[in-house]
């Protein structure tokens, strides 16, 4: 079963190429499904499919802005080391679904979401200072800093998504040959910084549900 509203929103993501493709960030909840290991300093965790053999060994993730709200623009920095070099531009598959909150929304557990693909090199500004390389992709073996812009799309909070608050975002990056670069996920509760906008949604639906997004487990803090 595919959630139509999420499917339509995901299909619209490539329209934002000027923003280096959006990545959605917010607070991490420890009851997120398919969580393996939480990564220090940021709201991301490794996926269950992640392995020590993944090409990028991530040590930490930092956000330039906290908290992050709907319609915010910030940057995310990945720190780590490429264990091997690779050729080609690679891809990132973004999957959006209801995560560990599917049953709260009236959907079966593990309900499939929607997905779309981006080019890894297009959304990743890669610096490898020890190798004297800046903003180059594909990368070489060695330490690296990857910077991407963070933009939380307002469309995820527009009708008909008035009865939803939490979303699970999974970013699965692979080479052109299908070798995994990394796989990260985060489960977030989307809301506006301006509480007046949160109050525009009908009572007993998303507006009431989003009240459960406290400063410790929602998009307010990570």
PDB file of C-alpha atoms in Angstrom:
ATOM      1  CA  UNK A   1       0.000   0.000   0.000  1.00  0.00           C
ATOM      2  CA  UNK A   2       1.445   3.354  -1.057  1.00  0.00           C
ATOM      3  CA  UNK A   3       0.480   6.584   0.663  1.00  0.00           C
ATOM      4  CA  UNK A   4      -0.580   8.767  -2.315  1.00  0.00           C
ATOM      5  CA  UNK A   5       0.182  12.131  -0.725  1.00  0.00           C
ATOM      6  CA  UNK A   6       3.734  11.106   0.157  1.00  0.00           C
ATOM      7  CA  UNK A   7       4.214   9.691  -3.337  1.00  0.00           C
ATOM      8  CA  UNK A   8       3.230  13.011  -4.928  1.00  0.00           C
ATOM      9  CA  UNK A   9       5.509  14.983  -2.625  1.00  0.00           C
ATOM     10  CA  UNK A  10       8.510  12.763  -3.321  1.00  0.00           C
ATOM     11  CA  UNK A  11       7.986  13.035  -7.081  1.00  0.00           C
ATOM     12  CA  UNK A  12       8.226  16.816  -6.731  1.00  0.00           C
ATOM     13  CA  UNK A  13      11.621  16.775  -4.988  1.00  0.00           C
ATOM     14  CA  UNK A  14      13.762  17.037  -8.173  1.00  0.00           C
ATOM     15  CA  UNK A  15      12.264  20.508  -8.768  1.00  0.00           C
ATOM     16  CA  UNK A  16      14.617  21.861  -6.104  1.00  0.00           C
ATOM     17  CA  UNK A  17      17.927  21.231  -7.914  1.00  0.00           C
ATOM     18  CA  UNK A  18      19.061  24.773  -7.153  1.00  0.00           C
ATOM     19  CA  UNK A  19      19.214  23.756  -3.505  1.00  0.00           C
ATOM     20  CA  UNK A  20      21.558  20.816  -4.221  1.00  0.00           C
ATOM     21  CA  UNK A  21      18.621  18.448  -3.720  1.00  0.00           C
ATOM     22  CA  UNK A  22      16.880  18.605  -0.337  1.00  0.00           C
ATOM     23  CA  UNK A  23      17.768  16.523   2.678  1.00  0.00           C
ATOM     24  CA  UNK A  24      15.273  16.549   5.502  1.00  0.00           C
ATOM     25  CA  UNK A  25      16.589  16.722   9.037  1.00  0.00           C
ATOM     26  CA  UNK A  26      15.092  16.917  12.458  1.00  0.00           C
ATOM     27  CA  UNK A  27      15.022  15.185  15.813  1.00  0.00           C
ATOM     28  CA  UNK A  28      15.850  11.510  15.990  1.00  0.00           C
ATOM     29  CA  UNK A  29      13.523   9.254  17.956  1.00  0.00           C
ATOM     30  CA  UNK A  30      15.021   6.128  19.432  1.00  0.00           C
ATOM     31  CA  UNK A  31      11.965   4.037  18.593  1.00  0.00           C
ATOM     32  CA  UNK A  32      12.521   4.592  14.850  1.00  0.00           C
ATOM     33  CA  UNK A  33      12.189   1.417  12.850  1.00  0.00           C
ATOM     34  CA  UNK A  34      15.162  -0.230  11.123  1.00  0.00           C
ATOM     35  CA  UNK A  35      17.708   1.580  13.254  1.00  0.00           C
ATOM     36  CA  UNK A  36      21.160   0.070  13.620  1.00  0.00           C
ATOM     37  CA  UNK A  37      23.573   2.631  15.074  1.00  0.00           C
ATOM     38  CA  UNK A  38      23.075   6.296  15.839  1.00  0.00           C
ATOM     39  CA  UNK A  39      25.776   8.560  14.401  1.00  0.00           C
ATOM     40  CA  UNK A  40      27.307  11.141  16.785  1.00  0.00           C
ATOM     41  CA  UNK A  41      26.442  14.861  16.581  1.00  0.00           C
ATOM     42  CA  UNK A  42      23.445  14.600  14.258  1.00  0.00           C
ATOM     43  CA  UNK A  43      19.939  13.211  13.823  1.00  0.00           C
ATOM     44  CA  UNK A  44      20.959  10.339  11.529  1.00  0.00           C
ATOM     45  CA  UNK A  45      21.431   6.625  12.143  1.00  0.00           C
ATOM     46  CA  UNK A  46      22.873   3.861  10.019  1.00  0.00           C
ATOM     47  CA  UNK A  47      20.386   1.592   8.260  1.00  0.00           C
ATOM     48  CA  UNK A  48      20.015  -2.116   8.946  1.00  0.00           C
ATOM     49  CA  UNK A  49      21.590  -2.756   5.543  1.00  0.00           C
ATOM     50  CA  UNK A  50      24.708  -0.766   6.500  1.00  0.00           C
ATOM     51  CA  UNK A  51      27.903  -2.789   6.763  1.00  0.00           C
ATOM     52  CA  UNK A  52      31.527  -2.089   7.788  1.00  0.00           C
ATOM     53  CA  UNK A  53      32.395  -2.612   4.115  1.00  0.00           C
ATOM     54  CA  UNK A  54      30.384   0.449   2.983  1.00  0.00           C
ATOM     55  CA  UNK A  55      32.641   2.775   0.991  1.00  0.00           C
ATOM     56  CA  UNK A  56      32.108   5.736   3.329  1.00  0.00           C
ATOM     57  CA  UNK A  57      32.817   5.170   7.015  1.00  0.00           C
ATOM     58  CA  UNK A  58      30.957   8.044   8.696  1.00  0.00           C
ATOM     59  CA  UNK A  59      32.273   9.202  12.069  1.00  0.00           C
ATOM     60  CA  UNK A  60      29.925  12.143  12.727  1.00  0.00           C
ATOM     61  CA  UNK A  61      27.283  14.403  11.195  1.00  0.00           C
ATOM     62  CA  UNK A  62      26.718  18.051  12.126  1.00  0.00           C
ATOM     63  CA  UNK A  63      24.020  20.576  11.225  1.00  0.00           C
ATOM     64  CA  UNK A  64      24.752  24.281  10.771  1.00  0.00           C
ATOM     65  CA  UNK A  65      21.412  25.224  12.314  1.00  0.00           C
ATOM     66  CA  UNK A  66      19.482  23.853  15.271  1.00  0.00           C
ATOM     67  CA  UNK A  67      16.607  23.618  15.619  1.00  0.00           C
ATOM     68  CA  UNK A  68      15.482  23.019  12.033  1.00  0.00           C
ATOM     69  CA  UNK A  69      11.871  23.763  11.121  1.00  0.00           C
ATOM     70  CA  UNK A  70       9.673  23.560   8.046  1.00  0.00           C
ATOM     71  CA  UNK A  71      10.871  25.882   5.249  1.00  0.00           C
ATOM     72  CA  UNK A  72      14.320  26.205   6.864  1.00  0.00           C
ATOM     73  CA  UNK A  73      17.558  26.124   4.887  1.00  0.00           C
ATOM     74  CA  UNK A  74      20.741  24.879   6.528  1.00  0.00           C
ATOM     75  CA  UNK A  75      23.734  22.693   5.717  1.00  0.00           C
ATOM     76  CA  UNK A  76      24.714  19.219   6.851  1.00  0.00           C
ATOM     77  CA  UNK A  77      28.343  18.115   7.148  1.00  0.00           C
ATOM     78  CA  UNK A  78      29.387  14.478   7.028  1.00  0.00           C
ATOM     79  CA  UNK A  79      32.811  13.622   8.458  1.00  0.00           C
ATOM     80  CA  UNK A  80      34.420  10.296   7.692  1.00  0.00           C
ATOM     81  CA  UNK A  81      36.699   8.356   5.401  1.00  0.00           C
ATOM     82  CA  UNK A  82      36.258   6.792   1.993  1.00  0.00           C
ATOM     83  CA  UNK A  83      37.635   3.278   2.291  1.00  0.00           C
ATOM     84  CA  UNK A  84      38.025   2.988  -1.480  1.00  0.00           C
ATOM     85  CA  UNK A  85      37.761   5.280  -4.476  1.00  0.00           C
ATOM     86  CA  UNK A  86      35.077   4.727  -7.101  1.00  0.00           C
ATOM     87  CA  UNK A  87      34.200   5.896 -10.594  1.00  0.00           C
ATOM     88  CA  UNK A  88      31.058   7.559 -11.878  1.00  0.00           C
ATOM     89  CA  UNK A  89      28.594   9.919 -10.217  1.00  0.00           C
ATOM     90  CA  UNK A  90      26.694   7.398  -8.090  1.00  0.00           C
ATOM     91  CA  UNK A  91      23.080   7.672  -6.948  1.00  0.00           C
ATOM     92  CA  UNK A  92      21.157   8.338  -3.754  1.00  0.00           C
ATOM     93  CA  UNK A  93      17.746   6.748  -3.378  1.00  0.00           C
ATOM     94  CA  UNK A  94      15.462   8.686  -1.041  1.00  0.00           C
ATOM     95  CA  UNK A  95      12.606   6.748   0.528  1.00  0.00           C
ATOM     96  CA  UNK A  96       9.887   8.457   2.577  1.00  0.00           C
ATOM     97  CA  UNK A  97       7.364   6.524   4.659  1.00  0.00           C
ATOM     98  CA  UNK A  98       5.505   6.594   7.958  1.00  0.00           C
ATOM     99  CA  UNK A  99       8.243   4.688   9.801  1.00  0.00           C
ATOM    100  CA  UNK A 100       7.406   3.478  13.289  1.00  0.00           C
ATOM    101  CA  UNK A 101       4.171   5.512  13.334  1.00  0.00           C
ATOM    102  CA  UNK A 102       2.278   3.723  10.525  1.00  0.00           C
ATOM    103  CA  UNK A 103      -0.249   2.083  12.832  1.00  0.00           C
ATOM    104  CA  UNK A 104      -0.996   5.413  14.542  1.00  0.00           C
ATOM    105  CA  UNK A 105      -2.052   6.724  11.132  1.00  0.00           C
ATOM    106  CA  UNK A 106      -4.245   3.713  10.395  1.00  0.00           C
ATOM    107  CA  UNK A 107      -1.785   2.026   8.023  1.00  0.00           C
ATOM    108  CA  UNK A 108      -0.355  -1.499   8.419  1.00  0.00           C
ATOM    109  CA  UNK A 109       3.064  -1.793  10.023  1.00  0.00           C
ATOM    110  CA  UNK A 110       5.941  -1.440   7.522  1.00  0.00           C
ATOM    111  CA  UNK A 111       3.677   0.234   4.949  1.00  0.00           C
ATOM    112  CA  UNK A 112       5.802   1.071   1.871  1.00  0.00           C
ATOM    113  CA  UNK A 113       6.333   4.728   1.169  1.00  0.00           C
ATOM    114  CA  UNK A 114       7.561   6.470  -1.964  1.00  0.00           C
ATOM    115  CA  UNK A 115      11.039   6.877  -3.383  1.00  0.00           C
ATOM    116  CA  UNK A 116      13.046   8.851  -5.899  1.00  0.00           C
ATOM    117  CA  UNK A 117      16.710   8.980  -6.922  1.00  0.00           C
ATOM    118  CA  UNK A 118      19.281  11.774  -7.054  1.00  0.00           C
ATOM    119  CA  UNK A 119      22.842  11.901  -8.361  1.00  0.00           C
ATOM    120  CA  UNK A 120      25.320  11.481  -5.509  1.00  0.00           C
ATOM    121  CA  UNK A 121      27.878  13.899  -6.955  1.00  0.00           C
ATOM    122  CA  UNK A 122      25.243  16.556  -7.672  1.00  0.00           C
ATOM    123  CA  UNK A 123      24.117  16.760  -4.045  1.00  0.00           C
ATOM    124  CA  UNK A 124      27.512  16.277  -2.397  1.00  0.00           C
ATOM    125  CA  UNK A 125      30.282  18.866  -2.141  1.00  0.00           C
ATOM    126  CA  UNK A 126      33.262  16.722  -1.242  1.00  0.00           C
ATOM    127  CA  UNK A 127      36.478  18.029   0.282  1.00  0.00           C
ATOM    128  CA  UNK A 128      39.518  15.857   0.945  1.00  0.00           C
ATOM    129  CA  UNK A 129      42.009  18.291   2.512  1.00  0.00           C
ATOM    130  CA  UNK A 130      44.694  15.712   3.266  1.00  0.00           C
ATOM    131  CA  UNK A 131      44.768  14.832  -0.414  1.00  0.00           C
ATOM    132  CA  UNK A 132      44.676  18.500  -1.428  1.00  0.00           C
ATOM    133  CA  UNK A 133      41.317  18.005  -3.167  1.00  0.00           C
ATOM    134  CA  UNK A 134      38.336  20.335  -2.787  1.00  0.00           C
ATOM    135  CA  UNK A 135      34.777  19.975  -4.079  1.00  0.00           C
ATOM    136  CA  UNK A 136      35.658  17.015  -6.270  1.00  0.00           C
ATOM    137  CA  UNK A 137      33.526  14.002  -7.099  1.00  0.00           C
ATOM    138  CA  UNK A 138      33.902  11.088  -7.417  1.00  0.00           C
ATOM    139  CA  UNK A 139      36.154  10.965  -4.350  1.00  0.00           C
ATOM    140  CA  UNK A 140      39.401   9.175  -3.687  1.00  0.00           C
ATOM    141  CA  UNK A 141      40.310   6.894  -0.806  1.00  0.00           C
ATOM    142  CA  UNK A 142      40.973   8.805   2.403  1.00  0.00           C
ATOM    143  CA  UNK A 143      39.465  11.245   4.936  1.00  0.00           C
ATOM    144  CA  UNK A 144      36.667  13.472   3.696  1.00  0.00           C
ATOM    145  CA  UNK A 145      34.143  16.174   4.548  1.00  0.00           C
ATOM    146  CA  UNK A 146      30.873  16.141   2.609  1.00  0.00           C
ATOM    147  CA  UNK A 147      28.600  19.181   2.687  1.00  0.00           C
ATOM    148  CA  UNK A 148      25.023  19.246   1.415  1.00  0.00           C
ATOM    149  CA  UNK A 149      22.253  21.776   1.781  1.00  0.00           C
ATOM    150  CA  UNK A 150      19.299  21.028   4.025  1.00  0.00           C
ATOM    151  CA  UNK A 151      15.882  22.271   2.965  1.00  0.00           C
ATOM    152  CA  UNK A 152      12.701  21.078   4.665  1.00  0.00           C
ATOM    153  CA  UNK A 153       9.953  21.235   2.052  1.00  0.00           C
ATOM    154  CA  UNK A 154       6.776  23.028   3.171  1.00  0.00           C
ATOM    155  CA  UNK A 155       4.770  20.798   0.814  1.00  0.00           C
ATOM    156  CA  UNK A 156       5.013  17.948   3.320  1.00  0.00           C
ATOM    157  CA  UNK A 157       2.755  19.900   5.666  1.00  0.00           C
ATOM    158  CA  UNK A 158       0.086  20.904   3.185  1.00  0.00           C
ATOM    159  CA  UNK A 159      -3.221  19.169   2.574  1.00  0.00           C
ATOM    160  CA  UNK A 160      -3.945  16.332   2.363  1.00  0.00           C
ATOM    161  CA  UNK A 161      -1.202  15.547   4.890  1.00  0.00           C
ATOM    162  CA  UNK A 162      -3.201  17.111   7.712  1.00  0.00           C
ATOM    163  CA  UNK A 163      -3.299  13.926   9.781  1.00  0.00           C
ATOM    164  CA  UNK A 164       0.418  13.159   9.668  1.00  0.00           C
ATOM    165  CA  UNK A 165       3.299  14.400  11.774  1.00  0.00           C
ATOM    166  CA  UNK A 166       6.107  11.846  11.682  1.00  0.00           C
ATOM    167  CA  UNK A 167       8.043  10.745   8.601  1.00  0.00           C
ATOM    168  CA  UNK A 168      10.941   8.365   8.124  1.00  0.00           C
ATOM    169  CA  UNK A 169      13.551   9.404   5.543  1.00  0.00           C
ATOM    170  CA  UNK A 170      16.132   6.905   4.259  1.00  0.00           C
ATOM    171  CA  UNK A 171      19.091   7.914   2.076  1.00  0.00           C
ATOM    172  CA  UNK A 172      20.743   4.938   0.361  1.00  0.00           C
ATOM    173  CA  UNK A 173      23.815   5.962  -1.660  1.00  0.00           C
ATOM    174  CA  UNK A 174      25.419   3.560  -4.142  1.00  0.00           C
ATOM    175  CA  UNK A 175      27.998   3.657  -6.899  1.00  0.00           C
ATOM    176  CA  UNK A 176      27.025   3.224 -10.532  1.00  0.00           C
ATOM    177  CA  UNK A 177      27.985  -0.437 -10.104  1.00  0.00           C
ATOM    178  CA  UNK A 178      25.629  -0.857  -7.150  1.00  0.00           C
ATOM    179  CA  UNK A 179      28.213  -0.894  -4.357  1.00  0.00           C
ATOM    180  CA  UNK A 180      26.901   0.853  -1.250  1.00  0.00           C
ATOM    181  CA  UNK A 181      28.522   4.169  -0.335  1.00  0.00           C
ATOM    182  CA  UNK A 182      26.395   4.672   2.779  1.00  0.00           C
ATOM    183  CA  UNK A 183      22.847   4.297   4.032  1.00  0.00           C
ATOM    184  CA  UNK A 184      21.418   6.753   6.566  1.00  0.00           C
ATOM    185  CA  UNK A 185      17.975   7.332   7.985  1.00  0.00           C
ATOM    186  CA  UNK A 186      16.179   9.705  10.299  1.00  0.00           C
ATOM    187  CA  UNK A 187      12.649   9.796  11.661  1.00  0.00           C
ATOM    188  CA  UNK A 188      11.280  13.293  12.134  1.00  0.00           C
ATOM    189  CA  UNK A 189       8.202  15.154  13.253  1.00  0.00           C
ATOM    190  CA  UNK A 190       7.583  18.028  10.876  1.00  0.00           C
ATOM    191  CA  UNK A 191       6.241  21.337  12.172  1.00  0.00           C
ATOM    192  CA  UNK A 192       6.501  25.082  11.619  1.00  0.00           C
ATOM    193  CA  UNK A 193       8.523  27.450  13.792  1.00  0.00           C
ATOM    194  CA  UNK A 194       5.568  29.847  13.713  1.00  0.00           C
ATOM    195  CA  UNK A 195       3.001  28.207  15.977  1.00  0.00           C
ATOM    196  CA  UNK A 196       0.241  30.160  14.235  1.00  0.00           C
ATOM    197  CA  UNK A 197       0.861  28.089  11.100  1.00  0.00           C
ATOM    198  CA  UNK A 198       0.609  24.876  13.115  1.00  0.00           C
ATOM    199  CA  UNK A 199      -2.777  26.041  14.359  1.00  0.00           C
ATOM    200  CA  UNK A 200      -4.127  26.438  10.811  1.00  0.00           C
ATOM    201  CA  UNK A 201      -4.714  22.696  10.497  1.00  0.00           C
ATOM    202  CA  UNK A 202      -8.136  21.299  11.461  1.00  0.00           C
ATOM    203  CA  UNK A 203      -8.607  20.187  15.094  1.00  0.00           C
ATOM    204  CA  UNK A 204      -8.385  16.483  15.960  1.00  0.00           C
ATOM    205  CA  UNK A 205      -6.036  15.779  13.072  1.00  0.00           C
ATOM    206  CA  UNK A 206      -2.435  16.708  12.374  1.00  0.00           C
ATOM    207  CA  UNK A 207      -2.638  19.805  14.595  1.00  0.00           C
ATOM    208  CA  UNK A 208      -3.439  17.732  17.655  1.00  0.00           C
ATOM    209  CA  UNK A 209      -0.980  14.998  16.787  1.00  0.00           C
ATOM    210  CA  UNK A 210       1.926  17.404  16.342  1.00  0.00           C
ATOM    211  CA  UNK A 211       1.548  18.464  19.974  1.00  0.00           C
ATOM    212  CA  UNK A 212       3.320  15.204  20.796  1.00  0.00           C
ATOM    213  CA  UNK A 213       6.442  16.532  19.055  1.00  0.00           C
ATOM    214  CA  UNK A 214       8.147  17.759  22.175  1.00  0.00           C
ATOM    215  CA  UNK A 215      11.429  19.630  22.223  1.00  0.00           C
ATOM    216  CA  UNK A 216      13.199  16.388  23.088  1.00  0.00           C
ATOM    217  CA  UNK A 217      11.874  14.050  20.411  1.00  0.00           C
ATOM    218  CA  UNK A 218      10.639  16.135  17.491  1.00  0.00           C
ATOM    219  CA  UNK A 219      12.018  18.529  14.948  1.00  0.00           C
ATOM    220  CA  UNK A 220      12.555  21.122  17.692  1.00  0.00           C
ATOM    221  CA  UNK A 221      15.692  19.393  18.941  1.00  0.00           C
ATOM    222  CA  UNK A 222      17.864  16.543  17.733  1.00  0.00           C
TER     223      UNK A 222
END
